[in-house]
Coordinates of C-alpha atoms in Angstrom, one line a residue:
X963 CA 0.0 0.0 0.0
X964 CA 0.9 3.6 -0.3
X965 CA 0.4 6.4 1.8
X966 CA 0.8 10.3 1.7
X967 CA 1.1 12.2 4.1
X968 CA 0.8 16.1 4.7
X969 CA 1.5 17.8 7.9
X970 CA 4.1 19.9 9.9
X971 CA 7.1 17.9 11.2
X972 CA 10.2 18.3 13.7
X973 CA 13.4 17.1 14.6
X974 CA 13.2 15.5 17.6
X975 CA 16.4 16.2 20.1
X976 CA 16.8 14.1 23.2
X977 CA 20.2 14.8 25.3
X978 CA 20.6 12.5 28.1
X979 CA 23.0 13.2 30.7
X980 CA 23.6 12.7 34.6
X981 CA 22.0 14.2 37.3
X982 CA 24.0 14.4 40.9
X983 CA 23.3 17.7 42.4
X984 CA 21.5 21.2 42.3
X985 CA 22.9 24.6 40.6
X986 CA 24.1 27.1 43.5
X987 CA 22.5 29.8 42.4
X988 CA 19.2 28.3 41.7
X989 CA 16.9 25.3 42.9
X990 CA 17.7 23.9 39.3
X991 CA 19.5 20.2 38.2
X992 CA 22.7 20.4 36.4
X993 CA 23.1 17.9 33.8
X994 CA 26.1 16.8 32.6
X995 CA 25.5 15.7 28.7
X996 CA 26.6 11.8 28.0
X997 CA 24.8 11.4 25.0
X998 CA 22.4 12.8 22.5
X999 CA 19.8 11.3 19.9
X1000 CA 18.1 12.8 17.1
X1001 CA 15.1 11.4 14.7
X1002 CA 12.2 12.8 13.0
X1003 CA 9.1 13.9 14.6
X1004 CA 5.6 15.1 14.4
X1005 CA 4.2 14.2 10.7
X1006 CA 7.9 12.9 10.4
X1007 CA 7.3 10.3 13.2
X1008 CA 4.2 9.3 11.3
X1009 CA 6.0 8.5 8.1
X1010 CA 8.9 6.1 9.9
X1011 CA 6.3 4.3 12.1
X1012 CA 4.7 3.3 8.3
X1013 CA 7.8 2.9 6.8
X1014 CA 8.7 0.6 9.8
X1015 CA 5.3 -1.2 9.0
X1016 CA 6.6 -1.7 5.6
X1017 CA 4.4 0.3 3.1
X1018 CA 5.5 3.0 1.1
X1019 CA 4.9 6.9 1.9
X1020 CA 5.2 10.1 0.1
X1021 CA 5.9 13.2 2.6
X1022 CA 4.7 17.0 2.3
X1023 CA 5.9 19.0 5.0
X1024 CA 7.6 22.2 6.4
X1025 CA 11.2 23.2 5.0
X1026 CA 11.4 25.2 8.3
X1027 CA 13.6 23.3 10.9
X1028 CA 11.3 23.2 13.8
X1029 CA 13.2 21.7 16.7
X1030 CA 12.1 20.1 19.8
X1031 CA 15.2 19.3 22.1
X1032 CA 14.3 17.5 25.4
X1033 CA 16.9 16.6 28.4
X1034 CA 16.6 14.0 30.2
X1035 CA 18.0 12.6 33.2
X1036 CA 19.6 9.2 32.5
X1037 CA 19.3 7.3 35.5
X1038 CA 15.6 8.1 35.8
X1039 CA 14.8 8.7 32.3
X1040 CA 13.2 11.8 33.4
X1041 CA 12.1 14.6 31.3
X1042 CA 14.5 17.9 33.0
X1043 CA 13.0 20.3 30.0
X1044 CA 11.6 20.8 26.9
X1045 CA 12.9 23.8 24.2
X1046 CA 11.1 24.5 21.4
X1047 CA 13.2 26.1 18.3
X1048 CA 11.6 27.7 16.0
X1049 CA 7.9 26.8 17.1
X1050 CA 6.3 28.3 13.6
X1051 CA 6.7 27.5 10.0
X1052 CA 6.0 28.6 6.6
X1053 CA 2.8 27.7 5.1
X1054 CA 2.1 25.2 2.1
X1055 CA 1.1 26.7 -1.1
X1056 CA -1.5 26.0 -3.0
X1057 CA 0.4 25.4 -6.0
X1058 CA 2.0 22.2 -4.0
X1059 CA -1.6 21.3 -3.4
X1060 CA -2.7 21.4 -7.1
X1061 CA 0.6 18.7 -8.5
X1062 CA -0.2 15.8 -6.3
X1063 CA -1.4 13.2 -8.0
X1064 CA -4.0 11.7 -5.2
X1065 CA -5.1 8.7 -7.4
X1066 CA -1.8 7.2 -6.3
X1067 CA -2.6 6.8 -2.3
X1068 CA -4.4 4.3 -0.5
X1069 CA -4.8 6.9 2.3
X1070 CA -4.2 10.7 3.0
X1071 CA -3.1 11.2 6.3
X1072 CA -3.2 15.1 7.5
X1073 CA -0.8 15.2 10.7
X1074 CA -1.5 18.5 11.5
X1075 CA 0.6 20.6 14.9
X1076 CA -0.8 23.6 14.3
X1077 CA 2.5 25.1 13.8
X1078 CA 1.1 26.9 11.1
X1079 CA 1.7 25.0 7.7
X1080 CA -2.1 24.1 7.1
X1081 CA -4.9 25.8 7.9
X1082 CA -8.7 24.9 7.7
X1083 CA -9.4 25.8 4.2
X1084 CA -6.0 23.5 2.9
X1085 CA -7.5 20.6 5.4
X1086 CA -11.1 21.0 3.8
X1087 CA -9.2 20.8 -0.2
X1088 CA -7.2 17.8 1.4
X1089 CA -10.2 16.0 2.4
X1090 CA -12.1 16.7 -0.6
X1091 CA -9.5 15.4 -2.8
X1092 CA -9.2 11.7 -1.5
X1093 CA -12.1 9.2 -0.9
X1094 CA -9.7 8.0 2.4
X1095 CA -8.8 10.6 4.7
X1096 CA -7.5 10.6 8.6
X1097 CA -6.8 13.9 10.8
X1098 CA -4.9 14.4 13.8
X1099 CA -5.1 17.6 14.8
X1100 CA -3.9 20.4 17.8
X1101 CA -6.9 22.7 16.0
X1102 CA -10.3 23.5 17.0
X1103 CA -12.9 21.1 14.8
X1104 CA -15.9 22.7 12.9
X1105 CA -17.6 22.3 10.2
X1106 CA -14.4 22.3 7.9
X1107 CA -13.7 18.6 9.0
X1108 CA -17.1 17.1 8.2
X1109 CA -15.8 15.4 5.1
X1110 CA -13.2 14.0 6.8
X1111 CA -13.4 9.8 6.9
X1112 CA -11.7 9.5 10.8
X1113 CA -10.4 12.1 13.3
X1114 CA -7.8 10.7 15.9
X1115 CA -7.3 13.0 19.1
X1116 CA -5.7 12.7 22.1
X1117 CA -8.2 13.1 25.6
X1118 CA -6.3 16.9 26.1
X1119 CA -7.4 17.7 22.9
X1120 CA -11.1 16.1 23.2
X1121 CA -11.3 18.2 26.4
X1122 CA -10.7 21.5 24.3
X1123 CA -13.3 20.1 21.9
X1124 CA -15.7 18.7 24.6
X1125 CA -18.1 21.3 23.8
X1126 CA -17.9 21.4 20.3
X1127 CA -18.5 17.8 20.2
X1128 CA -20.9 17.2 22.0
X1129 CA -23.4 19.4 19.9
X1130 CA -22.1 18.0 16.5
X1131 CA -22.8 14.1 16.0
X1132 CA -20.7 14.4 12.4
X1133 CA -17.6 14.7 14.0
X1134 CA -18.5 13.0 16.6
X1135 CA -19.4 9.9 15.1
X1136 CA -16.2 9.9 13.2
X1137 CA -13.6 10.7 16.3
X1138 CA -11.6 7.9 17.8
X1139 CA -10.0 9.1 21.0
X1140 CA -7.0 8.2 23.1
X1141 CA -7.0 7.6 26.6
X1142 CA -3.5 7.0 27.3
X1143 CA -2.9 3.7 29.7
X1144 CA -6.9 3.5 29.9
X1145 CA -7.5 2.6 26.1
X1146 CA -9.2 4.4 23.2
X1147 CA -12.9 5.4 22.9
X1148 CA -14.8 4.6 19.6
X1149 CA -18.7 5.3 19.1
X1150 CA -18.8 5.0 22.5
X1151 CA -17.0 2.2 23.1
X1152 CA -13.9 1.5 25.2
X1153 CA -11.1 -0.6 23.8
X1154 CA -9.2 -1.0 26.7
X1155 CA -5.7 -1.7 26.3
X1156 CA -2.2 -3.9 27.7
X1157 CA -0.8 -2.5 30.6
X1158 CA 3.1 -2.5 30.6
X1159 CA 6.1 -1.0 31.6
X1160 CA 5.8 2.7 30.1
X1161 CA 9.2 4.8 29.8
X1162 CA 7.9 7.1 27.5
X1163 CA 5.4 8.0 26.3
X1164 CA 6.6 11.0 23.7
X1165 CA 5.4 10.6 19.5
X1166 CA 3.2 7.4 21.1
X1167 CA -0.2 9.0 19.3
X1168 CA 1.9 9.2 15.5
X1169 CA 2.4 5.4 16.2
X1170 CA -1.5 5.2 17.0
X1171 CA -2.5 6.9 13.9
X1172 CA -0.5 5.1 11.6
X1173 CA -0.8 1.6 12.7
X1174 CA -5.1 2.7 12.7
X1175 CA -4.5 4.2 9.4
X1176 CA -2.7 1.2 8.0
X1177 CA -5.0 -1.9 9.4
X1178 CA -7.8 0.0 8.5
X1179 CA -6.7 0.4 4.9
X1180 CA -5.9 -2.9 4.7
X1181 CA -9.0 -4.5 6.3
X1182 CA -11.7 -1.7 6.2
X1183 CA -12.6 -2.7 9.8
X1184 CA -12.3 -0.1 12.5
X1185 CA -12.0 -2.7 15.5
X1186 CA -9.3 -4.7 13.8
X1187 CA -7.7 -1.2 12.9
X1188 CA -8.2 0.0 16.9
X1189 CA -6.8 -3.2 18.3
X1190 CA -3.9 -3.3 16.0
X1191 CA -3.0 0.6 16.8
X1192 CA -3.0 0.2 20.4
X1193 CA -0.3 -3.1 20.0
X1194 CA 2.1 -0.6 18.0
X1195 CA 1.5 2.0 20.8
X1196 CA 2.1 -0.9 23.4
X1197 CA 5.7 -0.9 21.4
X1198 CA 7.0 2.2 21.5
X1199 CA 5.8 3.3 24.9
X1200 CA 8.4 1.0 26.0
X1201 CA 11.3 2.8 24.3
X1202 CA 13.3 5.3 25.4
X1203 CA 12.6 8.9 23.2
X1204 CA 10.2 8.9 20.0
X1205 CA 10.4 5.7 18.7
X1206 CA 8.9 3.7 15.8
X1207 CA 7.3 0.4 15.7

């Protein structure tokens, strides 16, 4: 199968280090760097867990180099801080829009961050351009999405949308939403899932979306595609830093 997908991406930065006392002039850890790991993230983390999967995907994203660099206590595995570089990018054109040949893809996937590189109107000309479309996006839903075929969101994000929701059984009807350790929720339905050892938990929703957008694709059977999601997500919560399936 083949895949495109369009959405903002990052590199993901992860510089582990020890941890053995507090700065002197502040209540603040000093790390002392031992190693560092880099990989892609966002939209990009949703292209390598399909590649890992073993199907093919074409990639529109940002030329901007959005960075997210974390540091982490290595003992612990402990998250010290988060720095975002570069937290906004350009956005697509819609002369990029117009030369993709869509008849090519199994599935459109729109991995949208809100970082600024789609907006409503290009998610709307997405969705109307493919017969097989997923979202997962930081935005406000409306109306805009109503064509879309799924919607993946985390529960932060179905808080912001609570409201918005609940008075528009469209989108509802075609959310699936993540629960973390306590499962997913589908038509009102909990798919609970395997409890294990978590060491983090960072890029776990891109594995979600593309094992769900891959099984689905392939079988056309949202349960199978739910159940088959949360084993890759059981994978790569295990991991250390954003990993792939």
């Amino acid at each position: 199968m083949k895949f495109l997908v369009i959405g903002d991406s990052c590199i993901d930065v992860f510089r582990y280090g020890k941890v053995n006392r507090l700065a002197p002039e502040a209540p603040v850890p000093i790390i002392i760097p031992e190693k560092e790991t880099t990989n892609p993230g966002m939209a990009g983390n949703v292209v390598k867990n399909i590649e890992a999967l073993g199907h093919q995907v074409d990639f529109i994203t940002n030329t901007t180099d959005i960075k997210k660099i974390r540091y982490i206590c290595s003992k612990y595995n402990h998250l010290l801080l988060r720095v975002d570089e570069n937290d906004y990018c350009q956005p697509i054109t819609q002369k990029v829009l117009d030369k993709i040949k869509w008849e090519k893809y199994d599935a459109v996937i729109i991995s949208d961050y809100c970082k600024g590189f789609l907006d409503e109107n290009d998610i709307k000309f997405i969705i109307a351009k493919h017969s097989l479309t997923f979202l997962d996006s930081k935005k406000l839903l409306g109306e805009w999405a109503h064509n879309i075929s799924y919607i993946k969101i985390n529960y932060h994000e179905y808080e912001k949308n609570m409201d918005i929701l609940s008075k528009d059984n469209v989108l509802m009807n075609k959310t699936i939403i993540t629960k973390g350790h306590l499962g997913c929720q589908f038509h009102n339905k909990i798919y609970p899932t395997q409890e294990v050892p978590v060491k983090d938990i960072s890029g776990a929703g891109d594995t979600f979306l593309s094992g769900l957008v891959v099984e689905y694709t392939r079988s056309k059977n949202m349960e199978l595609a739910i159940n088959f999601a949360q084993e890759c997500t059981t994978i790569v919560v295990q991991k250390t830093g954003v990993s792939t399936i």
